[in-house]
């Protein structure tokens, strides 16, 4: 399997180069497989009987040459990625529960209590594999609005590879106290944590520029790699939990493999959505891919009217992990909506977006977008309403992002309390409520939080609470500076840290 750029058909690289580069250095595009494999019904039937790690192995094997990662190595990577640190009291890595007429895929039973563990751990282990294989040092760069950073910290700490280090950034006062503590209590010589005074995606551009100038090269003994969901490894790994969820819903519903279901996804940077679309194009019988967003609603506006416009400001919400102004994975969505991947059109569109912060989606592409996707915009109060409803009706507590998806589902016409749905639907539950004491308390009251903590609180969360925080490095926003000027300042600070801490 080779990889190309969304912006140039001339790019043709190995999985290792795509994974280790993040962005395409030639044109700034995102890597995608040259061709998605097709999965038939007999294969789906066989896969439905696999454990999660076995399923991951079989799916990832389609995208990675054995010459790069052998069968034995990939099997070991998958086994460790999807078992180490996961809740051993559960029957599976990802339980799928029926709540009323809704299926909930609980993706948060990993070591950092969020779905990012499912993508991040396998990506970090593969990067560690390639660093060791080539005896080259690698620094991973991350910007997080909540869950990506802790997942990366844990994965790098667990890898404990002297050749691999992590520089992780989070927006000051814009993630939950628990998420912050997961970062500031990271006990590893290979992890450095930074807080910056800006919006959730304000570090994206500095990171992209660092990657463009310090990225992967066969000749360099050192390189920098991004592991946010622009890295192709993340959506590839996340394909797995869509297949898994499909198999469990069909099984629980008593349907045959090949029956259609709908999926509802709390949506930020669209990495999970990209994994869902790739799975659907491979042959997984998803009918509608439904996105739930908060008031930072660029995805909703784009699906509804084709206006892919960056809003003037990032609005603070109670579902902070999906606070995104421009989801970079939408570039991959556009690529797959063009006929056979039209690189030149995607390049033109994304350059226009980068220059003007606005892109009007062509009518033919918008029609395809709306045929595959639906969307709903959810306010904080509506999110609270869904948290209260699930607790009172089913004694089921969810985090704010899952509640956004649940509320979006009801807005899109899905029924939780009766069986009038035309198709079964599943909601991705992307994080444990344990990470959001403030939000759960605001919705369910102090008694609701105390009930959750008494009966459902993860053991690992209690361990985090006992740890002492270390102050992070701070990137300040000096008065009078524009965002562009501040980003240049932050870029220099990040480069200095990479040199000072890791080289």
Coordinates of C-alpha atoms in Angstrom, one line a residue:
X1 CA 0.0 0.0 0.0
X2 CA 1.3 3.4 -1.0
X3 CA 0.1 6.9 0.1
X4 CA -0.5 10.0 -1.8
X5 CA -1.3 13.6 -0.9
X6 CA -4.8 15.1 -1.1
X7 CA -3.2 17.9 -3.1
X8 CA -0.9 16.1 -5.5
X9 CA -1.2 12.9 -7.4
X10 CA 2.6 12.9 -7.9
X11 CA 3.2 12.1 -4.3
X12 CA 3.7 8.4 -3.7
X13 CA 5.3 7.4 -0.4
X14 CA 5.5 4.4 1.9
X15 CA 3.4 4.0 5.0
X16 CA 6.4 4.8 7.1
X17 CA 7.0 8.1 5.4
X18 CA 3.3 9.0 5.5
X19 CA 3.1 8.2 9.2
X20 CA 6.4 9.9 10.1
X21 CA 5.7 13.0 8.1
X22 CA 2.2 14.0 9.2
X23 CA 1.7 16.6 6.5
X24 CA 3.0 16.1 2.9
X25 CA 6.1 18.3 2.8
X26 CA 5.8 18.8 -1.0
X27 CA 2.4 20.6 -0.9
X28 CA 1.1 20.8 2.6
X29 CA -1.7 18.3 1.9
X30 CA -2.8 15.3 4.0
X31 CA -1.8 11.8 3.3
X32 CA -4.4 9.2 2.1
X33 CA -4.1 5.7 0.9
X34 CA -3.7 5.5 -2.9
X35 CA -6.7 3.2 -2.9
X36 CA -9.1 2.0 -0.2
X37 CA -9.5 -1.8 -0.1
X38 CA -12.9 -3.2 -0.7
X39 CA -14.4 -5.6 2.0
X40 CA -17.1 -8.0 1.0
X41 CA -19.8 -9.6 3.1
X42 CA -18.1 -13.0 3.6
X43 CA -15.0 -11.1 5.0
X44 CA -17.2 -8.9 7.2
X45 CA -18.8 -12.1 8.6
X46 CA -15.4 -13.6 9.3
X47 CA -14.2 -10.4 10.9
X48 CA -17.3 -10.1 13.1
X49 CA -16.0 -13.0 15.2
X50 CA -12.6 -11.4 16.0
X51 CA -11.5 -9.8 19.2
X52 CA -10.7 -6.1 19.0
X53 CA -7.0 -6.5 18.7
X54 CA -7.5 -9.3 16.0
X55 CA -9.8 -7.0 14.1
X56 CA -7.3 -4.2 14.3
X57 CA -4.5 -6.4 13.0
X58 CA -6.6 -7.5 10.0
X59 CA -7.7 -4.0 9.1
X60 CA -4.3 -2.4 9.5
X61 CA -2.6 -5.2 7.6
X62 CA -4.4 -4.0 4.5
X63 CA -2.7 -0.6 4.8
X64 CA 0.8 -1.5 5.9
X65 CA 3.3 -3.5 3.9
X66 CA 4.8 -6.6 5.7
X67 CA 8.2 -5.3 4.5
X68 CA 7.7 -2.2 6.8
X69 CA 6.0 -4.0 9.8
X70 CA 6.1 -7.8 9.8
X71 CA 3.1 -9.9 10.7
X72 CA 4.6 -10.7 14.0
X73 CA 5.5 -7.1 14.8
X74 CA 2.0 -5.8 13.8
X75 CA 0.3 -8.5 15.8
X76 CA 2.4 -7.5 18.9
X77 CA 1.7 -3.8 18.3
X78 CA -2.0 -4.4 18.1
X79 CA -2.1 -6.7 21.1
X80 CA -0.2 -4.2 23.3
X81 CA -2.1 -1.1 21.9
X82 CA -5.5 -2.5 22.7
X83 CA -5.0 -4.4 25.9
X84 CA -2.3 -2.6 27.9
X85 CA -3.9 -0.1 30.3
X86 CA -7.5 -1.0 29.3
X87 CA -10.1 -2.0 31.9
X88 CA -9.5 -5.7 32.4
X89 CA -12.8 -6.2 34.2
X90 CA -14.7 -5.7 30.8
X91 CA -15.3 -8.4 28.3
X92 CA -14.1 -6.3 25.4
X93 CA -11.9 -3.3 24.7
X94 CA -15.0 -1.4 23.5
X95 CA -18.3 -2.3 25.1
X96 CA -21.4 -1.5 23.1
X97 CA -24.5 -1.0 25.2
X98 CA -28.1 -0.7 24.4
X99 CA -29.7 2.3 26.1
X100 CA -33.3 2.4 25.3
X101 CA -33.4 2.1 21.5
X102 CA -29.9 3.7 21.1
X103 CA -26.6 1.8 21.0
X104 CA -23.7 3.4 22.7
X105 CA -20.1 2.5 21.8
X106 CA -18.1 3.2 24.9
X107 CA -14.7 4.1 23.5
X108 CA -13.3 5.4 26.7
X109 CA -12.1 2.4 28.7
X110 CA -8.4 2.9 27.9
X111 CA -5.7 4.3 30.1
X112 CA -6.7 8.0 29.7
X113 CA -10.5 7.4 29.6
X114 CA -11.1 8.7 26.1
X115 CA -11.4 7.3 22.6
X116 CA -8.1 8.9 21.6
X117 CA -6.3 5.9 23.2
X118 CA -7.7 3.7 20.4
X119 CA -5.9 5.7 17.8
X120 CA -2.9 7.2 19.6
X121 CA -1.5 4.1 21.3
X122 CA -1.1 2.2 18.1
X123 CA 0.3 5.2 16.2
X124 CA 2.9 5.9 18.9
X125 CA 3.9 2.2 19.0
X126 CA 4.3 2.2 15.2
X127 CA 6.4 5.4 15.4
X128 CA 8.5 3.9 18.1
X129 CA 9.0 0.8 15.9
X130 CA 10.2 2.9 13.0
X131 CA 12.5 5.0 15.3
X132 CA 14.1 1.9 16.7
X133 CA 14.4 0.2 13.3
X134 CA 16.2 3.2 11.8
X135 CA 18.0 4.2 15.1
X136 CA 16.8 7.8 14.6
X137 CA 15.4 10.3 17.2
X138 CA 11.8 11.5 16.8
X139 CA 10.0 14.4 18.6
X140 CA 6.2 14.2 18.5
X141 CA 4.3 17.5 18.4
X142 CA 0.7 17.7 19.7
X143 CA -1.8 20.5 20.3
X144 CA -4.8 19.4 22.3
X145 CA -8.2 20.7 23.3
X146 CA -8.6 18.0 25.9
X147 CA -8.1 14.4 25.1
X148 CA -5.4 14.0 22.5
X149 CA -2.7 15.4 24.7
X150 CA -3.3 13.0 27.7
X151 CA -3.5 10.0 25.3
X152 CA -0.2 11.0 23.7
X153 CA 1.5 11.6 27.1
X154 CA 0.4 8.1 28.3
X155 CA 1.4 6.4 25.0
X156 CA 4.8 8.0 24.9
X157 CA 5.4 7.3 28.6
X158 CA 4.4 3.7 28.1
X159 CA 6.6 3.3 25.0
X160 CA 9.6 4.5 27.2
X161 CA 11.8 4.8 24.1
X162 CA 14.9 7.0 24.5
X163 CA 14.6 7.8 20.8
X164 CA 11.1 9.2 21.1
X165 CA 10.0 12.4 22.9
X166 CA 6.8 14.5 23.1
X167 CA 6.1 18.2 23.1
X168 CA 2.4 18.7 24.0
X169 CA 0.4 22.0 24.0
X170 CA -3.0 22.9 25.4
X171 CA -5.0 26.2 25.5
X172 CA -4.8 27.7 29.0
X173 CA -8.1 27.5 30.9
X174 CA -9.9 25.8 28.0
X175 CA -9.7 22.1 29.1
X176 CA -11.2 20.4 32.1
X177 CA -9.3 20.3 35.4
X178 CA -9.0 16.5 35.1
X179 CA -7.6 16.7 31.6
X180 CA -5.1 19.4 32.7
X181 CA -4.0 17.2 35.5
X182 CA -3.5 14.2 33.2
X183 CA -1.0 16.4 31.4
X184 CA 0.7 18.1 34.3
X185 CA 1.2 14.9 36.2
X186 CA 2.9 13.1 33.4
X187 CA 5.9 11.4 34.9
X188 CA 8.3 10.8 32.0
X189 CA 11.6 12.3 31.0
X190 CA 10.4 12.1 27.4
X191 CA 7.3 14.4 27.8
X192 CA 7.3 18.2 28.0
X193 CA 4.0 20.1 28.6
X194 CA 3.1 23.6 27.4
X195 CA 0.1 25.8 28.0
X196 CA -0.6 28.7 25.5
X197 CA -2.9 31.7 25.9
X198 CA -5.0 31.3 22.8
X199 CA -7.9 29.4 21.2
X200 CA -8.1 25.7 20.7
X201 CA -6.6 25.5 17.2
X202 CA -4.3 28.5 17.5
X203 CA -1.2 26.2 17.7
X204 CA -2.1 24.4 14.5
X205 CA -0.3 26.8 12.2
X206 CA 3.0 27.0 14.2
X207 CA 3.0 23.2 14.4
X208 CA 2.4 22.9 10.7
X209 CA 5.3 25.2 9.9
X210 CA 7.6 23.3 12.2
X211 CA 6.7 20.0 10.6
X212 CA 7.2 21.5 7.1
X213 CA 10.7 22.5 7.9
X214 CA 11.8 19.8 10.3
X215 CA 9.9 16.8 9.1
X216 CA 10.7 13.3 8.0
X217 CA 13.8 12.7 5.8
X218 CA 15.5 9.5 5.1
X219 CA 18.9 11.3 5.5
X220 CA 18.3 13.0 8.8
X221 CA 19.2 11.4 12.2
X222 CA 16.4 13.4 13.8
X223 CA 12.9 14.4 12.8
X224 CA 9.7 16.0 14.1
X225 CA 6.3 14.4 13.6
X226 CA 2.7 15.5 14.4
X227 CA 0.3 13.0 15.9
X228 CA -2.9 15.0 15.9
X229 CA -5.5 13.5 13.5
X230 CA -4.0 15.1 10.5
X231 CA -1.5 12.2 10.8
X232 CA -2.9 9.4 8.6
X233 CA -2.2 6.9 11.3
X234 CA -5.0 8.3 13.5
X235 CA -8.0 7.9 11.1
X236 CA -6.6 4.5 9.9
X237 CA -6.5 3.2 13.5
X238 CA -10.0 4.7 14.1
X239 CA -11.5 2.7 11.2
X240 CA -11.3 -0.3 13.6
X241 CA -13.8 0.9 16.1
X242 CA -16.3 1.6 13.4
X243 CA -16.2 -2.0 12.2
X244 CA -16.3 -3.2 15.8
X245 CA -19.3 -1.0 16.6
X246 CA -21.1 -2.2 13.5
X247 CA -20.6 -5.8 14.3
X248 CA -21.8 -5.4 17.9
X249 CA -24.9 -3.4 16.9
X250 CA -25.9 -6.0 14.3
X251 CA -25.3 -8.8 16.8
X252 CA -27.4 -7.1 19.5
X253 CA -30.1 -6.2 17.1
X254 CA -30.3 -9.7 15.7
X255 CA -29.6 -8.6 12.1
X256 CA -27.6 -10.2 9.4
X257 CA -24.2 -8.9 8.4
X258 CA -24.9 -6.5 5.5
X259 CA -27.8 -4.8 7.2
X260 CA -27.5 -1.0 7.4
X261 CA -27.1 1.1 10.5
X262 CA -26.5 4.8 11.1
X263 CA -23.8 6.3 13.2
X264 CA -23.7 9.5 15.3
X265 CA -20.4 11.1 16.1
X266 CA -19.5 14.1 18.4
X267 CA -17.4 16.1 15.9
X268 CA -14.4 18.4 16.3
X269 CA -11.4 18.1 13.9
X270 CA -13.3 15.4 11.9
X271 CA -10.6 12.7 12.4
X272 CA -13.3 10.2 13.7
X273 CA -15.6 11.3 10.9
X274 CA -12.9 10.6 8.4
X275 CA -12.4 7.1 9.8
X276 CA -16.1 6.5 9.5
X277 CA -16.2 7.7 5.9
X278 CA -13.2 5.5 5.0
X279 CA -14.9 2.5 6.6
X280 CA -18.1 3.2 4.7
X281 CA -16.2 3.5 1.4
X282 CA -14.5 0.2 2.2
X283 CA -17.9 -1.5 2.3
X284 CA -19.0 -1.2 5.9
X285 CA -22.8 -0.9 5.7
X286 CA -23.2 2.5 7.2
X287 CA -26.1 4.5 5.8
X288 CA -25.8 8.0 7.3
X289 CA -22.9 9.5 9.1
X290 CA -24.3 12.0 11.5
X291 CA -22.2 14.8 13.1
X292 CA -23.0 16.5 16.4
X293 CA -21.3 19.8 17.0
X294 CA -21.5 22.6 19.6
X295 CA -21.9 26.3 18.9
X296 CA -18.5 26.3 17.1
X297 CA -20.5 24.9 14.2
X298 CA -18.4 25.1 11.0
X299 CA -19.1 21.4 10.2
X300 CA -22.9 21.9 10.6
X301 CA -22.9 25.1 8.5
X302 CA -20.9 23.4 5.8
X303 CA -23.2 20.3 5.6
X304 CA -26.3 22.5 5.7
X305 CA -25.4 25.2 3.2
X306 CA -21.9 24.5 1.8
X307 CA -20.4 27.5 3.6
X308 CA -17.0 26.2 4.9
X309 CA -16.2 29.5 6.6
X310 CA -14.0 30.1 9.7
X311 CA -15.9 32.0 12.3
X312 CA -14.4 35.1 13.7
X313 CA -14.0 33.8 17.3
X314 CA -13.8 30.5 19.1
X315 CA -16.7 30.3 21.5
X316 CA -16.1 28.8 25.0
X317 CA -18.4 25.8 25.6
X318 CA -18.9 23.0 28.1
X319 CA -17.9 20.5 25.4
X320 CA -14.5 21.9 24.9
X321 CA -12.8 19.0 23.2
X322 CA -14.8 19.6 20.1
X323 CA -14.2 23.4 20.0
X324 CA -12.7 23.7 16.5
X325 CA -12.9 26.6 14.1
X326 CA -11.4 24.8 11.0
X327 CA -11.4 21.0 11.1
X328 CA -8.3 20.0 9.1
X329 CA -9.7 16.5 8.2
X330 CA -12.4 18.1 6.1
X331 CA -9.7 18.2 3.4
X332 CA -9.8 14.4 3.4
X333 CA -13.6 14.4 3.2
X334 CA -13.5 16.7 0.2
X335 CA -10.9 14.4 -1.4
X336 CA -13.1 11.4 -1.1
X337 CA -16.1 13.3 -2.4
X338 CA -14.4 14.1 -5.7
X339 CA -14.3 11.5 -8.4
X340 CA -11.4 9.1 -7.7
X341 CA -9.7 11.8 -5.6
X342 CA -9.3 15.0 -7.6
X343 CA -6.0 16.3 -6.2
X344 CA -6.0 19.6 -8.2
X345 CA -9.5 20.6 -7.1
X346 CA -8.7 19.8 -3.5
X347 CA -5.5 21.8 -3.7
X348 CA -7.3 24.8 -5.2
X349 CA -10.0 24.7 -2.6
X350 CA -7.7 24.4 0.4
X351 CA -5.4 27.2 -0.9
X352 CA -8.5 29.4 -1.2
X353 CA -9.5 28.5 2.4
X354 CA -6.0 29.2 3.7
X355 CA -5.9 32.6 1.9
X356 CA -9.5 33.8 2.6
X357 CA -10.8 31.6 5.5
X358 CA -13.8 31.0 3.3
X359 CA -14.8 28.2 0.9
X360 CA -18.1 27.8 -0.9
X361 CA -18.6 24.1 -1.6
X362 CA -19.6 23.4 -5.2
X363 CA -23.2 22.3 -5.7
X364 CA -22.2 18.9 -7.1
X365 CA -19.9 18.2 -4.1
X366 CA -22.4 19.6 -1.6
X367 CA -25.0 17.1 -3.0
X368 CA -22.6 14.2 -2.3
X369 CA -21.8 15.6 1.1
X370 CA -25.4 15.8 2.1
X371 CA -26.1 12.3 0.7
X372 CA -23.5 10.9 3.1
X373 CA -23.7 13.2 6.1
X374 CA -26.3 14.9 8.3
X375 CA -25.6 17.3 11.1
X376 CA -27.1 19.1 14.1
X377 CA -25.9 22.0 16.2
X378 CA -26.3 21.6 20.0
X379 CA -26.1 24.4 22.7
X380 CA -24.8 23.8 26.2
X381 CA -28.3 23.8 27.6
X382 CA -29.4 21.2 25.1
X383 CA -26.4 19.1 26.0
X384 CA -27.4 19.4 29.6
X385 CA -30.9 18.3 28.7
X386 CA -29.6 15.1 27.2
X387 CA -27.4 14.4 30.2
X388 CA -30.4 14.8 32.5
X389 CA -32.7 12.7 30.3
X390 CA -30.2 9.8 30.1
X391 CA -29.6 9.9 33.9
X392 CA -33.3 10.1 34.9
X393 CA -34.7 7.7 32.2
X394 CA -31.9 5.1 32.1
X395 CA -29.6 5.8 35.1
X396 CA -26.9 6.3 32.5
X397 CA -24.3 9.1 32.9
X398 CA -22.4 10.5 29.9
X399 CA -19.7 13.1 29.3
X400 CA -20.6 16.4 27.6
X401 CA -19.4 15.3 24.1
X402 CA -21.4 12.1 24.1
X403 CA -24.4 14.2 25.2
X404 CA -23.8 16.5 22.2
X405 CA -24.1 13.5 19.9
X406 CA -27.1 12.1 21.7
X407 CA -28.9 15.5 21.5
X408 CA -27.9 15.7 17.8
X409 CA -29.4 12.3 17.2
X410 CA -32.8 13.4 18.7
X411 CA -32.7 16.6 16.6
X412 CA -32.1 14.4 13.5
X413 CA -35.2 12.4 14.3
X414 CA -33.8 9.3 16.0
X415 CA -35.9 8.0 18.9
X416 CA -34.3 6.7 22.1
X417 CA -37.5 5.8 24.0
X418 CA -39.4 3.8 21.3
X419 CA -38.6 1.5 18.4
X420 CA -39.9 3.6 15.5
X421 CA -36.4 4.2 14.0
X422 CA -36.1 3.1 10.4
X423 CA -32.6 2.0 11.0
X424 CA -30.7 1.1 14.1
X425 CA -28.3 3.9 15.2
X426 CA -25.2 4.0 17.4
X427 CA -23.7 6.9 19.2
X428 CA -19.9 7.1 19.8
X429 CA -19.2 7.8 23.5
X430 CA -15.8 9.4 23.3
X431 CA -14.8 10.1 26.9
X432 CA -15.6 9.0 30.4
X433 CA -17.7 11.4 32.6
X434 CA -14.9 11.2 35.2
X435 CA -13.0 13.9 33.2
X436 CA -15.7 16.5 33.5
X437 CA -16.7 17.0 37.1
X438 CA -17.8 20.6 36.5
X439 CA -20.0 19.8 33.6
X440 CA -21.6 16.7 35.2
X441 CA -22.3 18.7 38.3
X442 CA -23.8 21.6 36.4
X443 CA -26.1 19.2 34.6
X444 CA -27.0 16.6 37.3
X445 CA -26.2 18.5 40.5
X446 CA -23.8 17.7 43.3
X447 CA -25.9 14.6 44.1
X448 CA -25.6 13.3 40.6
X449 CA -21.9 13.7 40.5
X450 CA -21.4 12.1 43.9
X451 CA -23.6 9.2 42.8
X452 CA -21.5 8.7 39.6
X453 CA -18.3 9.0 41.6
X454 CA -19.4 6.4 44.2
X455 CA -20.7 3.8 41.7
X456 CA -18.9 4.3 38.4
X457 CA -15.7 6.2 38.9
X458 CA -12.7 4.5 37.2
X459 CA -9.8 3.4 39.5
X460 CA -7.3 5.2 37.2
X461 CA -9.1 8.5 37.7
X462 CA -8.7 8.1 41.5
X463 CA -5.0 7.6 41.0
X464 CA -4.7 10.8 38.9
X465 CA -6.4 12.8 41.7
X466 CA -3.7 11.8 44.1
X467 CA -0.8 13.0 41.9
X468 CA 0.9 16.4 42.3
X469 CA 0.8 18.7 39.3
X470 CA 3.9 20.3 37.8
X471 CA 3.6 23.8 36.3
X472 CA 3.8 23.7 32.5
X473 CA 5.8 26.0 30.3
X474 CA 3.6 29.0 29.3
X475 CA 3.4 30.6 25.8
X476 CA 2.0 34.1 26.5
X477 CA 0.0 36.3 24.2
X478 CA 1.6 39.7 24.6
X479 CA -0.7 42.7 24.5
X480 CA -1.1 44.4 21.1
X481 CA 0.1 41.5 19.0
X482 CA -2.0 39.9 16.3
X483 CA -2.7 36.2 16.1
X484 CA -0.2 35.9 13.3
X485 CA 2.5 37.7 15.3
X486 CA 1.8 35.6 18.4
X487 CA 1.9 32.3 16.3
X488 CA 5.4 33.3 15.0
X489 CA 6.5 33.9 18.6
X490 CA 5.1 30.5 19.8
X491 CA 6.7 28.8 16.8
X492 CA 10.1 30.1 17.9
X493 CA 9.5 29.0 21.5
X494 CA 8.5 25.5 20.4
X495 CA 11.6 25.2 18.2
X496 CA 13.8 26.4 21.1
X497 CA 12.2 23.8 23.4
X498 CA 12.7 21.0 20.9
X499 CA 16.4 21.9 20.7
X500 CA 16.8 22.5 24.4
X501 CA 14.9 19.5 25.7
X502 CA 15.3 16.8 23.2
X503 CA 18.4 17.4 21.1

